[in-house]
Amino acid sequence: MAVTVGLEIGGSAVRGAVVDSSRGKHLVRRFGEMPIPTGAVQAGEVFDEDAVIEAVSALFKRHKLPKKRVVIGTANQRIVVRQVDVPQMDDSEMREALPFQVQDSLPIAVEDAVLDYVPLEEFVTPEGEPMQSILVVAIGREVVDTLVRIADGAGIGLTAIDLQPFGLVRAVVSVAPMVGSPTNAVVDIGRSMTQVVIAQGGVARFVRLLPRGGDDFTQALVETLEVDEETAEEMKKTVGVAPDEMPDGIDDTASAQRALTRIADGLIDELRGSMSFFRSQAENVEIEKLIVAGNAARLPHLANRMGRVLGLPIAPAKILDYVETGRVQMSDEELQAAQPVLPSAVGLGLWGVGL
């Protein structure tokens, strides 16, 4: 397997990881990130192509990333992921029949989308008809066109466009040692988007993209305390959410923590709803662990509150326990600090690798 560059276009930065899986192991040769202007990407959707192209170009130049075999990730509200049951057929037949098989299961017209699928399992109906469950991915054509223009503008060779939640599963779950077929939830909280993906045995079974993220916490402090965004950003990093009960003080710290906790509880409610829906569709399969990643997951006490309210063991994404690193031009301390934002880019760099 050739060296692959995973490219994540996030809400606050673009990130690239050079992953070499050619010798039976997974080696991160380089990793870098480059900030993008506020508003250039919102909830995973690109609003300022020129700014993103400039950032991607600077990322590849500064960190000396190869410009061939690049896999770009995407995750936004113009993407639909559904589990669908269809008659058994081989891959070529499935790809030809996919638009007709899934058109009634999608909220967007198949002619306006690029379709792909992930095979899950085969089964036989009580009537003896051979069927298979597949996870269908429908990406709006305008999303694909935008990413192709960004790759062309930055002068990089685009090999594939992948769903970022699939990359998360590869980096956080699939490369880790596994006993049996555990069901884990991975939650990546970014600046303006939270990705929820539930994987069973290292295979994504459920994906939900929530237009919530770190910006919601910042804006809560801006409105509650009437401070500027820079002050709010710094305050949320020190105050955090309430680990247990809401504080009842009247000082700014207590007011800030109440505001942050209300946003956290709203996010947790959406996570609970997503997990309940998955359980209802998966015959009450129990989720064993919640793995958290993303810049906004650093918010003090947020992860612990999520685990306590949802009743799940919680663990931070630590992919450096399972992948090796080369000369990434980062100290051990810098690499450890980057752990929350490594999974997306590294997982995209694992595209095409049999895990």
mmCIF file of C-alpha atoms in Angstrom:
data_model
loop_
_atom_site.group_PDB
_atom_site.id
_atom_site.type_symbol
_atom_site.label_atom_id
_atom_site.label_comp_id
_atom_site.label_asym_id
_atom_site.label_seq_id
_atom_site.Cartn_x
_atom_site.Cartn_y
_atom_site.Cartn_z
ATOM 1 C CA MET A 1 0.000 0.000 0.000
ATOM 2 C CA ALA A 2 1.406 3.389 -1.010
ATOM 3 C CA VAL A 3 1.795 6.290 1.360
ATOM 4 C CA THR A 4 -1.486 8.197 1.710
ATOM 5 C CA VAL A 5 -2.113 11.758 2.865
ATOM 6 C CA GLY A 6 -5.285 12.272 4.886
ATOM 7 C CA LEU A 7 -6.614 15.835 4.660
ATOM 8 C CA GLU A 8 -9.215 17.103 7.107
ATOM 9 C CA ILE A 9 -10.939 20.438 6.437
ATOM 10 C CA GLY A 10 -12.131 21.424 9.894
ATOM 11 C CA GLY A 11 -13.937 24.431 11.290
ATOM 12 C CA SER A 12 -10.817 26.032 12.749
ATOM 13 C CA ALA A 13 -7.974 24.478 10.744
ATOM 14 C CA VAL A 14 -6.982 22.180 7.921
ATOM 15 C CA ARG A 15 -4.947 19.175 9.027
ATOM 16 C CA GLY A 16 -2.843 16.703 7.110
ATOM 17 C CA ALA A 17 -1.359 13.348 8.092
ATOM 18 C CA VAL A 18 1.036 11.276 5.998
ATOM 19 C CA VAL A 19 0.364 7.612 6.764
ATOM 20 C CA ASP A 20 2.526 4.723 5.552
ATOM 21 C CA SER A 21 0.924 1.286 5.813
ATOM 22 C CA SER A 22 3.274 -0.443 3.392
ATOM 23 C CA ARG A 23 5.132 -2.713 5.828
ATOM 24 C CA GLY A 24 2.346 -4.345 7.745
ATOM 25 C CA LYS A 25 2.135 -1.557 10.297
ATOM 26 C CA HIS A 26 0.745 1.964 10.392
ATOM 27 C CA LEU A 27 3.323 4.744 10.548
ATOM 28 C CA VAL A 28 2.435 8.439 10.739
ATOM 29 C CA ARG A 29 5.339 10.061 8.930
ATOM 30 C CA ARG A 30 4.156 13.658 9.177
ATOM 31 C CA PHE A 31 1.351 15.658 10.716
ATOM 32 C CA GLY A 32 0.575 19.354 10.491
ATOM 33 C CA GLU A 33 -2.227 21.862 10.737
ATOM 34 C CA MET A 34 -2.900 25.352 9.427
ATOM 35 C CA PRO A 35 -5.567 27.699 10.811
ATOM 36 C CA ILE A 36 -8.324 29.023 8.573
ATOM 37 C CA PRO A 37 -10.266 32.284 8.986
ATOM 38 C CA THR A 38 -13.351 32.247 11.168
ATOM 39 C CA GLY A 39 -16.416 31.480 9.052
ATOM 40 C CA ALA A 40 -14.517 29.915 6.139
ATOM 41 C CA VAL A 41 -15.942 26.524 7.138
ATOM 42 C CA GLN A 42 -19.133 26.235 9.173
ATOM 43 C CA ALA A 43 -20.651 22.925 10.304
ATOM 44 C CA GLY A 44 -18.414 21.161 7.804
ATOM 45 C CA GLU A 45 -19.555 23.254 4.837
ATOM 46 C CA VAL A 46 -17.043 25.391 2.945
ATOM 47 C CA PHE A 47 -18.135 29.017 2.575
ATOM 48 C CA ASP A 48 -14.820 30.561 1.495
ATOM 49 C CA GLU A 49 -13.084 28.326 -1.048
ATOM 50 C CA ASP A 50 -10.211 30.754 -1.637
ATOM 51 C CA ALA A 51 -9.348 30.882 2.068
ATOM 52 C CA VAL A 52 -9.395 27.092 2.317
ATOM 53 C CA ILE A 53 -7.271 26.686 -0.825
ATOM 54 C CA GLU A 54 -4.740 29.147 0.601
ATOM 55 C CA ALA A 55 -4.622 27.265 3.916
ATOM 56 C CA VAL A 56 -4.269 23.857 2.242
ATOM 57 C CA SER A 57 -1.469 25.152 0.008
ATOM 58 C CA ALA A 58 0.337 26.606 3.028
ATOM 59 C CA LEU A 59 -0.155 23.360 4.979
ATOM 60 C CA PHE A 60 1.458 21.218 2.284
ATOM 61 C CA LYS A 61 4.306 23.680 1.774
ATOM 62 C CA ARG A 62 5.168 24.300 5.433
ATOM 63 C CA HIS A 63 4.990 20.668 6.508
ATOM 64 C CA LYS A 64 6.422 19.247 3.277
ATOM 65 C CA LEU A 65 3.498 16.915 2.669
ATOM 66 C CA PRO A 66 3.497 14.883 -0.569
ATOM 67 C CA LYS A 67 0.939 16.115 -3.077
ATOM 68 C CA LYS A 68 0.061 12.703 -4.482
ATOM 69 C CA ARG A 69 -2.503 10.210 -3.203
ATOM 70 C CA VAL A 70 -4.494 12.633 -1.055
ATOM 71 C CA VAL A 71 -7.785 11.588 0.564
ATOM 72 C CA ILE A 72 -10.023 14.486 1.626
ATOM 73 C CA GLY A 73 -12.615 13.993 4.335
ATOM 74 C CA THR A 74 -16.051 15.541 4.455
ATOM 75 C CA ALA A 75 -18.817 15.765 7.056
ATOM 76 C CA ASN A 76 -21.731 18.203 6.882
ATOM 77 C CA GLN A 77 -25.504 18.470 6.771
ATOM 78 C CA ARG A 78 -25.555 17.787 3.011
ATOM 79 C CA ILE A 79 -24.514 14.189 3.679
ATOM 80 C CA VAL A 80 -26.959 11.399 4.435
ATOM 81 C CA VAL A 81 -26.025 8.010 5.895
ATOM 82 C CA ARG A 82 -28.689 5.299 6.145
ATOM 83 C CA GLN A 83 -28.774 1.559 6.758
ATOM 84 C CA VAL A 84 -30.831 -0.138 4.044
ATOM 85 C CA ASP A 85 -31.698 -3.775 3.349
ATOM 86 C CA VAL A 86 -31.412 -4.811 -0.306
ATOM 87 C CA PRO A 87 -31.321 -8.078 -2.291
ATOM 88 C CA GLN A 88 -27.944 -9.806 -2.323
ATOM 89 C CA MET A 89 -25.789 -9.012 -5.362
ATOM 90 C CA ASP A 90 -22.118 -8.614 -6.188
ATOM 91 C CA ASP A 91 -20.340 -5.257 -6.001
ATOM 92 C CA SER A 92 -20.662 -4.318 -9.682
ATOM 93 C CA GLU A 93 -24.375 -5.130 -9.704
ATOM 94 C CA MET A 94 -24.870 -3.227 -6.457
ATOM 95 C CA ARG A 95 -23.221 -0.077 -7.761
ATOM 96 C CA GLU A 96 -25.397 -0.141 -10.857
ATOM 97 C CA ALA A 97 -28.596 -0.822 -8.923
ATOM 98 C CA LEU A 98 -27.847 1.390 -5.905
ATOM 99 C CA PRO A 99 -29.769 4.516 -7.057
ATOM 100 C CA PHE A 100 -32.913 2.467 -7.664
ATOM 101 C CA GLN A 101 -32.585 0.413 -4.483
ATOM 102 C CA VAL A 102 -32.173 3.368 -2.114
ATOM 103 C CA GLN A 103 -34.054 6.261 -3.729
ATOM 104 C CA ASP A 104 -37.085 5.818 -1.457
ATOM 105 C CA SER A 105 -34.892 5.690 1.669
ATOM 106 C CA LEU A 106 -33.082 9.012 1.179
ATOM 107 C CA PRO A 107 -34.326 12.567 1.827
ATOM 108 C CA ILE A 108 -32.453 13.865 -1.232
ATOM 109 C CA ALA A 109 -32.860 13.040 -4.909
ATOM 110 C CA VAL A 110 -30.355 10.399 -6.002
ATOM 111 C CA GLU A 111 -29.604 12.363 -9.178
ATOM 112 C CA ASP A 112 -28.343 15.228 -6.989
ATOM 113 C CA ALA A 113 -26.017 13.013 -4.958
ATOM 114 C CA VAL A 114 -22.914 10.883 -5.259
ATOM 115 C CA LEU A 115 -23.695 7.459 -3.784
ATOM 116 C CA ASP A 116 -21.516 4.842 -2.133
ATOM 117 C CA TYR A 117 -22.122 2.018 0.284
ATOM 118 C CA VAL A 118 -20.497 -0.144 2.946
ATOM 119 C CA PRO A 119 -21.579 -3.819 3.093
ATOM 120 C CA LEU A 120 -22.652 -4.933 6.568
ATOM 121 C CA GLU A 121 -24.128 -8.429 6.770
ATOM 122 C CA GLU A 122 -26.083 -10.936 4.717
ATOM 123 C CA PHE A 123 -29.272 -12.659 5.845
ATOM 124 C CA VAL A 124 -32.237 -14.639 4.524
ATOM 125 C CA THR A 125 -35.849 -13.541 4.942
ATOM 126 C CA PRO A 126 -38.477 -15.921 6.365
ATOM 127 C CA GLU A 127 -39.618 -16.372 2.757
ATOM 128 C CA GLY A 128 -36.125 -17.561 1.791
ATOM 129 C CA GLU A 129 -35.024 -14.415 -0.087
ATOM 130 C CA PRO A 130 -31.266 -13.702 0.265
ATOM 131 C CA MET A 131 -30.765 -10.109 1.448
ATOM 132 C CA GLN A 132 -27.956 -7.906 2.716
ATOM 133 C CA SER A 133 -27.744 -4.859 4.951
ATOM 134 C CA ILE A 134 -25.682 -1.964 3.630
ATOM 135 C CA LEU A 135 -24.779 1.465 4.948
ATOM 136 C CA VAL A 136 -25.589 3.936 2.174
ATOM 137 C CA VAL A 137 -23.723 7.245 1.934
ATOM 138 C CA ALA A 138 -25.215 10.028 -0.182
ATOM 139 C CA ILE A 139 -23.113 13.168 -0.632
ATOM 140 C CA GLY A 140 -24.537 16.210 -2.389
ATOM 141 C CA ARG A 141 -22.832 16.722 -5.743
ATOM 142 C CA GLU A 142 -22.061 20.346 -4.888
ATOM 143 C CA VAL A 143 -20.056 19.137 -1.859
ATOM 144 C CA VAL A 144 -17.972 16.859 -4.064
ATOM 145 C CA ASP A 145 -17.501 19.597 -6.671
ATOM 146 C CA THR A 146 -16.286 22.021 -3.988
ATOM 147 C CA LEU A 147 -13.693 19.575 -2.667
ATOM 148 C CA VAL A 148 -12.459 18.807 -6.180
ATOM 149 C CA ARG A 149 -12.004 22.546 -6.825
ATOM 150 C CA ILE A 150 -10.089 22.925 -3.549
ATOM 151 C CA ALA A 151 -7.758 20.059 -4.475
ATOM 152 C CA ASP A 152 -7.200 21.501 -7.953
ATOM 153 C CA GLY A 153 -6.634 24.996 -6.574
ATOM 154 C CA ALA A 154 -4.071 23.742 -4.058
ATOM 155 C CA GLY A 155 -2.333 21.611 -6.679
ATOM 156 C CA ILE A 156 -2.770 18.285 -4.895
ATOM 157 C CA GLY A 157 -3.592 14.910 -6.414
ATOM 158 C CA LEU A 158 -6.995 13.816 -5.136
ATOM 159 C CA THR A 159 -7.340 10.040 -4.837
ATOM 160 C CA ALA A 160 -10.637 9.852 -2.960
ATOM 161 C CA ILE A 161 -13.252 11.761 -0.988
ATOM 162 C CA ASP A 162 -14.131 9.917 2.199
ATOM 163 C CA LEU A 163 -16.616 10.383 4.993
ATOM 164 C CA GLN A 164 -14.750 11.722 8.033
ATOM 165 C CA PRO A 165 -16.668 9.513 10.493
ATOM 166 C CA PHE A 166 -15.361 6.462 8.614
ATOM 167 C CA GLY A 167 -11.840 7.814 9.103
ATOM 168 C CA LEU A 168 -12.535 8.272 12.809
ATOM 169 C CA VAL A 169 -13.532 4.622 13.124
ATOM 170 C CA ARG A 170 -10.404 3.450 11.312
ATOM 171 C CA ALA A 171 -8.101 5.539 13.515
ATOM 172 C CA VAL A 172 -9.829 5.148 16.870
ATOM 173 C CA VAL A 173 -11.390 1.670 16.731
ATOM 174 C CA SER A 174 -10.168 -0.477 13.839
ATOM 175 C CA VAL A 175 -6.410 -0.178 14.497
ATOM 176 C CA ALA A 176 -6.810 -0.882 18.228
ATOM 177 C CA PRO A 177 -6.504 -4.402 19.638
ATOM 178 C CA MET A 178 -9.981 -5.931 19.684
ATOM 179 C CA VAL A 179 -11.519 -8.859 21.545
ATOM 180 C CA GLY A 180 -14.766 -10.102 20.040
ATOM 181 C CA SER A 181 -16.997 -7.596 18.257
ATOM 182 C CA PRO A 182 -17.446 -4.679 20.687
ATOM 183 C CA THR A 183 -19.860 -1.835 20.000
ATOM 184 C CA ASN A 184 -18.314 1.573 20.661
ATOM 185 C CA ALA A 185 -19.503 5.124 20.087
ATOM 186 C CA VAL A 186 -17.003 7.705 18.850
ATOM 187 C CA VAL A 187 -17.870 11.377 19.343
ATOM 188 C CA ASP A 188 -15.686 14.034 17.717
ATOM 189 C CA ILE A 189 -16.558 17.564 18.871
ATOM 190 C CA GLY A 190 -15.186 20.207 16.532
ATOM 191 C CA ARG A 191 -15.631 23.937 16.275
ATOM 192 C CA SER A 192 -19.075 23.861 14.679
ATOM 193 C CA MET A 193 -19.803 20.177 14.060
ATOM 194 C CA THR A 194 -20.067 17.089 16.240
ATOM 195 C CA GLN A 195 -19.634 13.736 14.530
ATOM 196 C CA VAL A 196 -21.285 10.714 16.109
ATOM 197 C CA VAL A 197 -20.392 7.289 14.775
ATOM 198 C CA ILE A 198 -21.210 3.928 16.321
ATOM 199 C CA ALA A 199 -19.029 1.019 15.261
ATOM 200 C CA GLN A 200 -19.440 -2.692 15.829
ATOM 201 C CA GLY A 201 -16.385 -4.862 15.431
ATOM 202 C CA GLY A 202 -14.513 -1.940 13.879
ATOM 203 C CA VAL A 203 -17.176 -1.312 11.206
ATOM 204 C CA ALA A 204 -19.300 1.857 11.188
ATOM 205 C CA ARG A 205 -22.968 0.985 11.674
ATOM 206 C CA PHE A 206 -24.496 4.385 12.419
ATOM 207 C CA VAL A 207 -23.488 7.985 11.629
ATOM 208 C CA ARG A 208 -25.060 11.241 12.737
ATOM 209 C CA LEU A 209 -23.701 14.750 12.156
ATOM 210 C CA LEU A 210 -24.818 17.422 14.623
ATOM 211 C CA PRO A 211 -24.386 21.145 13.832
ATOM 212 C CA ARG A 212 -23.069 21.826 17.353
ATOM 213 C CA GLY A 213 -19.546 22.386 18.584
ATOM 214 C CA GLY A 214 -17.077 24.532 20.454
ATOM 215 C CA ASP A 215 -18.474 27.772 19.029
ATOM 216 C CA ASP A 216 -21.755 27.153 20.857
ATOM 217 C CA PHE A 217 -19.923 27.165 24.186
ATOM 218 C CA THR A 218 -18.048 30.340 23.264
ATOM 219 C CA GLN A 219 -21.191 32.175 22.178
ATOM 220 C CA ALA A 220 -22.956 31.168 25.395
ATOM 221 C CA LEU A 221 -20.294 33.045 27.367
ATOM 222 C CA VAL A 222 -20.364 36.019 24.988
ATOM 223 C CA GLU A 223 -24.102 36.398 25.551
ATOM 224 C CA THR A 224 -24.177 35.560 29.264
ATOM 225 C CA LEU A 225 -21.220 37.660 30.419
ATOM 226 C CA GLU A 226 -21.254 40.250 27.609
ATOM 227 C CA VAL A 227 -17.580 39.677 26.801
ATOM 228 C CA ASP A 228 -15.775 39.467 23.464
ATOM 229 C CA GLU A 229 -15.078 36.135 21.766
ATOM 230 C CA GLU A 230 -11.382 36.122 22.659
ATOM 231 C CA THR A 231 -12.181 36.512 26.357
ATOM 232 C CA ALA A 232 -14.904 33.871 26.118
ATOM 233 C CA GLU A 233 -12.517 31.412 24.443
ATOM 234 C CA GLU A 234 -9.981 31.739 27.241
ATOM 235 C CA MET A 235 -12.602 31.601 29.981
ATOM 236 C CA LYS A 236 -14.242 28.398 28.745
ATOM 237 C CA LYS A 237 -10.860 26.623 28.817
ATOM 238 C CA THR A 238 -10.449 27.349 32.524
ATOM 239 C CA VAL A 239 -14.033 27.264 33.811
ATOM 240 C CA GLY A 240 -15.418 24.249 31.969
ATOM 241 C CA VAL A 241 -18.774 22.627 32.594
ATOM 242 C CA ALA A 242 -20.118 21.545 35.976
ATOM 243 C CA PRO A 243 -18.881 18.026 36.763
ATOM 244 C CA ASP A 244 -22.028 17.260 38.760
ATOM 245 C CA GLU A 245 -24.665 19.704 39.998
ATOM 246 C CA MET A 246 -25.100 23.229 38.634
ATOM 247 C CA PRO A 247 -23.259 25.897 40.676
ATOM 248 C CA ASP A 248 -25.552 28.319 42.501
ATOM 249 C CA GLY A 249 -23.228 31.314 42.943
ATOM 250 C CA ILE A 250 -23.778 34.761 41.424
ATOM 251 C CA ASP A 251 -20.174 35.525 40.431
ATOM 252 C CA ASP A 252 -18.946 35.432 36.840
ATOM 253 C CA THR A 253 -17.337 32.012 37.230
ATOM 254 C CA ALA A 254 -20.569 30.401 38.425
ATOM 255 C CA SER A 255 -22.575 32.173 35.717
ATOM 256 C CA ALA A 256 -20.088 31.026 33.080
ATOM 257 C CA GLN A 257 -20.185 27.428 34.276
ATOM 258 C CA ARG A 258 -23.981 27.374 34.242
ATOM 259 C CA ALA A 259 -24.004 28.719 30.673
ATOM 260 C CA LEU A 260 -21.442 26.162 29.507
ATOM 261 C CA THR A 261 -23.249 23.329 31.266
ATOM 262 C CA ARG A 262 -26.565 24.190 29.595
ATOM 263 C CA ILE A 263 -24.880 23.907 26.185
ATOM 264 C CA ALA A 264 -23.212 20.657 27.247
ATOM 265 C CA ASP A 265 -26.513 19.170 28.398
ATOM 266 C CA GLY A 266 -28.146 20.102 25.093
ATOM 267 C CA LEU A 267 -25.386 18.257 23.247
ATOM 268 C CA ILE A 268 -25.656 15.282 25.590
ATOM 269 C CA ASP A 269 -29.416 15.117 24.972
ATOM 270 C CA GLU A 270 -28.762 14.887 21.232
ATOM 271 C CA LEU A 271 -26.177 12.169 21.801
ATOM 272 C CA ARG A 272 -28.661 10.241 23.936
ATOM 273 C CA GLY A 273 -31.266 10.527 21.172
ATOM 274 C CA SER A 274 -28.801 9.290 18.559
ATOM 275 C CA MET A 275 -27.800 6.314 20.675
ATOM 276 C CA SER A 276 -31.401 5.452 21.489
ATOM 277 C CA PHE A 277 -32.251 5.485 17.783
ATOM 278 C CA PHE A 278 -29.306 3.202 17.042
ATOM 279 C CA ARG A 279 -30.380 0.768 19.750
ATOM 280 C CA SER A 280 -33.919 0.682 18.372
ATOM 281 C CA GLN A 281 -32.608 -0.133 14.904
ATOM 282 C CA ALA A 282 -29.987 -2.629 16.086
ATOM 283 C CA GLU A 283 -32.246 -4.817 18.235
ATOM 284 C CA ASN A 284 -31.089 -3.164 21.445
ATOM 285 C CA VAL A 285 -27.376 -3.799 20.950
ATOM 286 C CA GLU A 286 -25.630 -2.247 23.945
ATOM 287 C CA ILE A 287 -22.936 0.383 23.465
ATOM 288 C CA GLU A 288 -19.953 -0.592 25.592
ATOM 289 C CA LYS A 289 -17.804 2.533 25.564
ATOM 290 C CA LEU A 290 -17.807 6.189 24.505
ATOM 291 C CA ILE A 291 -14.588 7.475 22.916
ATOM 292 C CA VAL A 292 -14.208 11.255 22.626
ATOM 293 C CA ALA A 293 -12.058 13.283 20.249
ATOM 294 C CA GLY A 294 -11.931 16.763 18.726
ATOM 295 C CA ASN A 295 -10.696 20.159 19.860
ATOM 296 C CA ALA A 296 -13.835 21.019 21.819
ATOM 297 C CA ALA A 297 -13.636 17.734 23.735
ATOM 298 C CA ARG A 298 -10.816 19.366 25.725
ATOM 299 C CA LEU A 299 -13.389 21.489 27.587
ATOM 300 C CA PRO A 300 -12.871 20.728 31.295
ATOM 301 C CA HIS A 301 -15.294 18.137 32.731
ATOM 302 C CA LEU A 302 -17.277 17.822 29.471
ATOM 303 C CA ALA A 303 -16.263 14.241 28.703
ATOM 304 C CA ASN A 304 -16.816 13.079 32.277
ATOM 305 C CA ARG A 305 -20.260 14.685 32.371
ATOM 306 C CA MET A 306 -21.142 12.981 29.087
ATOM 307 C CA GLY A 307 -20.113 9.603 30.428
ATOM 308 C CA ARG A 308 -21.946 10.074 33.728
ATOM 309 C CA VAL A 309 -25.212 11.278 32.184
ATOM 310 C CA LEU A 310 -25.186 8.664 29.411
ATOM 311 C CA GLY A 311 -24.136 5.901 31.790
ATOM 312 C CA LEU A 312 -21.148 4.827 29.698
ATOM 313 C CA PRO A 313 -17.447 4.285 30.384
ATOM 314 C CA ILE A 314 -15.570 7.086 28.661
ATOM 315 C CA ALA A 315 -12.107 7.219 27.136
ATOM 316 C CA PRO A 316 -10.161 9.857 25.209
ATOM 317 C CA ALA A 317 -9.033 8.960 21.698
ATOM 318 C CA LYS A 318 -5.371 7.943 22.011
ATOM 319 C CA ILE A 319 -4.372 6.653 18.614
ATOM 320 C CA LEU A 320 -0.665 7.023 19.395
ATOM 321 C CA ASP A 321 -1.063 3.871 21.489
ATOM 322 C CA TYR A 322 -1.723 1.922 18.267
ATOM 323 C CA VAL A 323 0.128 3.707 15.452
ATOM 324 C CA GLU A 324 3.807 4.496 15.201
ATOM 325 C CA THR A 325 5.252 7.895 14.359
ATOM 326 C CA GLY A 326 8.197 8.794 12.193
ATOM 327 C CA ARG A 327 10.003 12.106 11.995
ATOM 328 C CA VAL A 328 6.882 14.194 12.379
ATOM 329 C CA GLN A 329 8.885 17.269 13.455
ATOM 330 C CA MET A 330 6.922 17.461 16.702
ATOM 331 C CA SER A 331 8.091 16.829 20.252
ATOM 332 C CA ASP A 332 6.501 14.074 22.324
ATOM 333 C CA GLU A 333 4.683 16.760 24.316
ATOM 334 C CA GLU A 334 3.331 18.375 21.133
ATOM 335 C CA LEU A 335 2.174 15.011 19.803
ATOM 336 C CA GLN A 336 0.391 14.167 23.033
ATOM 337 C CA ALA A 337 -1.289 17.589 23.026
ATOM 338 C CA ALA A 338 -2.449 16.956 19.442
ATOM 339 C CA GLN A 339 -4.090 13.604 20.280
ATOM 340 C CA PRO A 340 -7.679 14.963 20.227
ATOM 341 C CA VAL A 341 -7.286 16.272 16.645
ATOM 342 C CA LEU A 342 -5.173 13.463 15.187
ATOM 343 C CA PRO A 343 -7.888 10.859 14.492
ATOM 344 C CA SER A 344 -9.659 12.452 11.508
ATOM 345 C CA ALA A 345 -6.581 13.140 9.383
ATOM 346 C CA VAL A 346 -4.827 9.904 10.353
ATOM 347 C CA GLY A 347 -7.993 7.891 9.728
ATOM 348 C CA LEU A 348 -8.332 9.428 6.270
ATOM 349 C CA GLY A 349 -4.702 8.452 5.674
ATOM 350 C CA LEU A 350 -5.703 4.852 6.464
ATOM 351 C CA TRP A 351 -8.202 4.878 3.574
ATOM 352 C CA GLY A 352 -7.952 1.737 1.456
ATOM 353 C CA VAL A 353 -6.088 -0.212 4.126
ATOM 354 C CA GLY A 354 -7.590 -3.554 5.066
ATOM 355 C CA LEU A 355 -8.121 -3.336 8.822
#
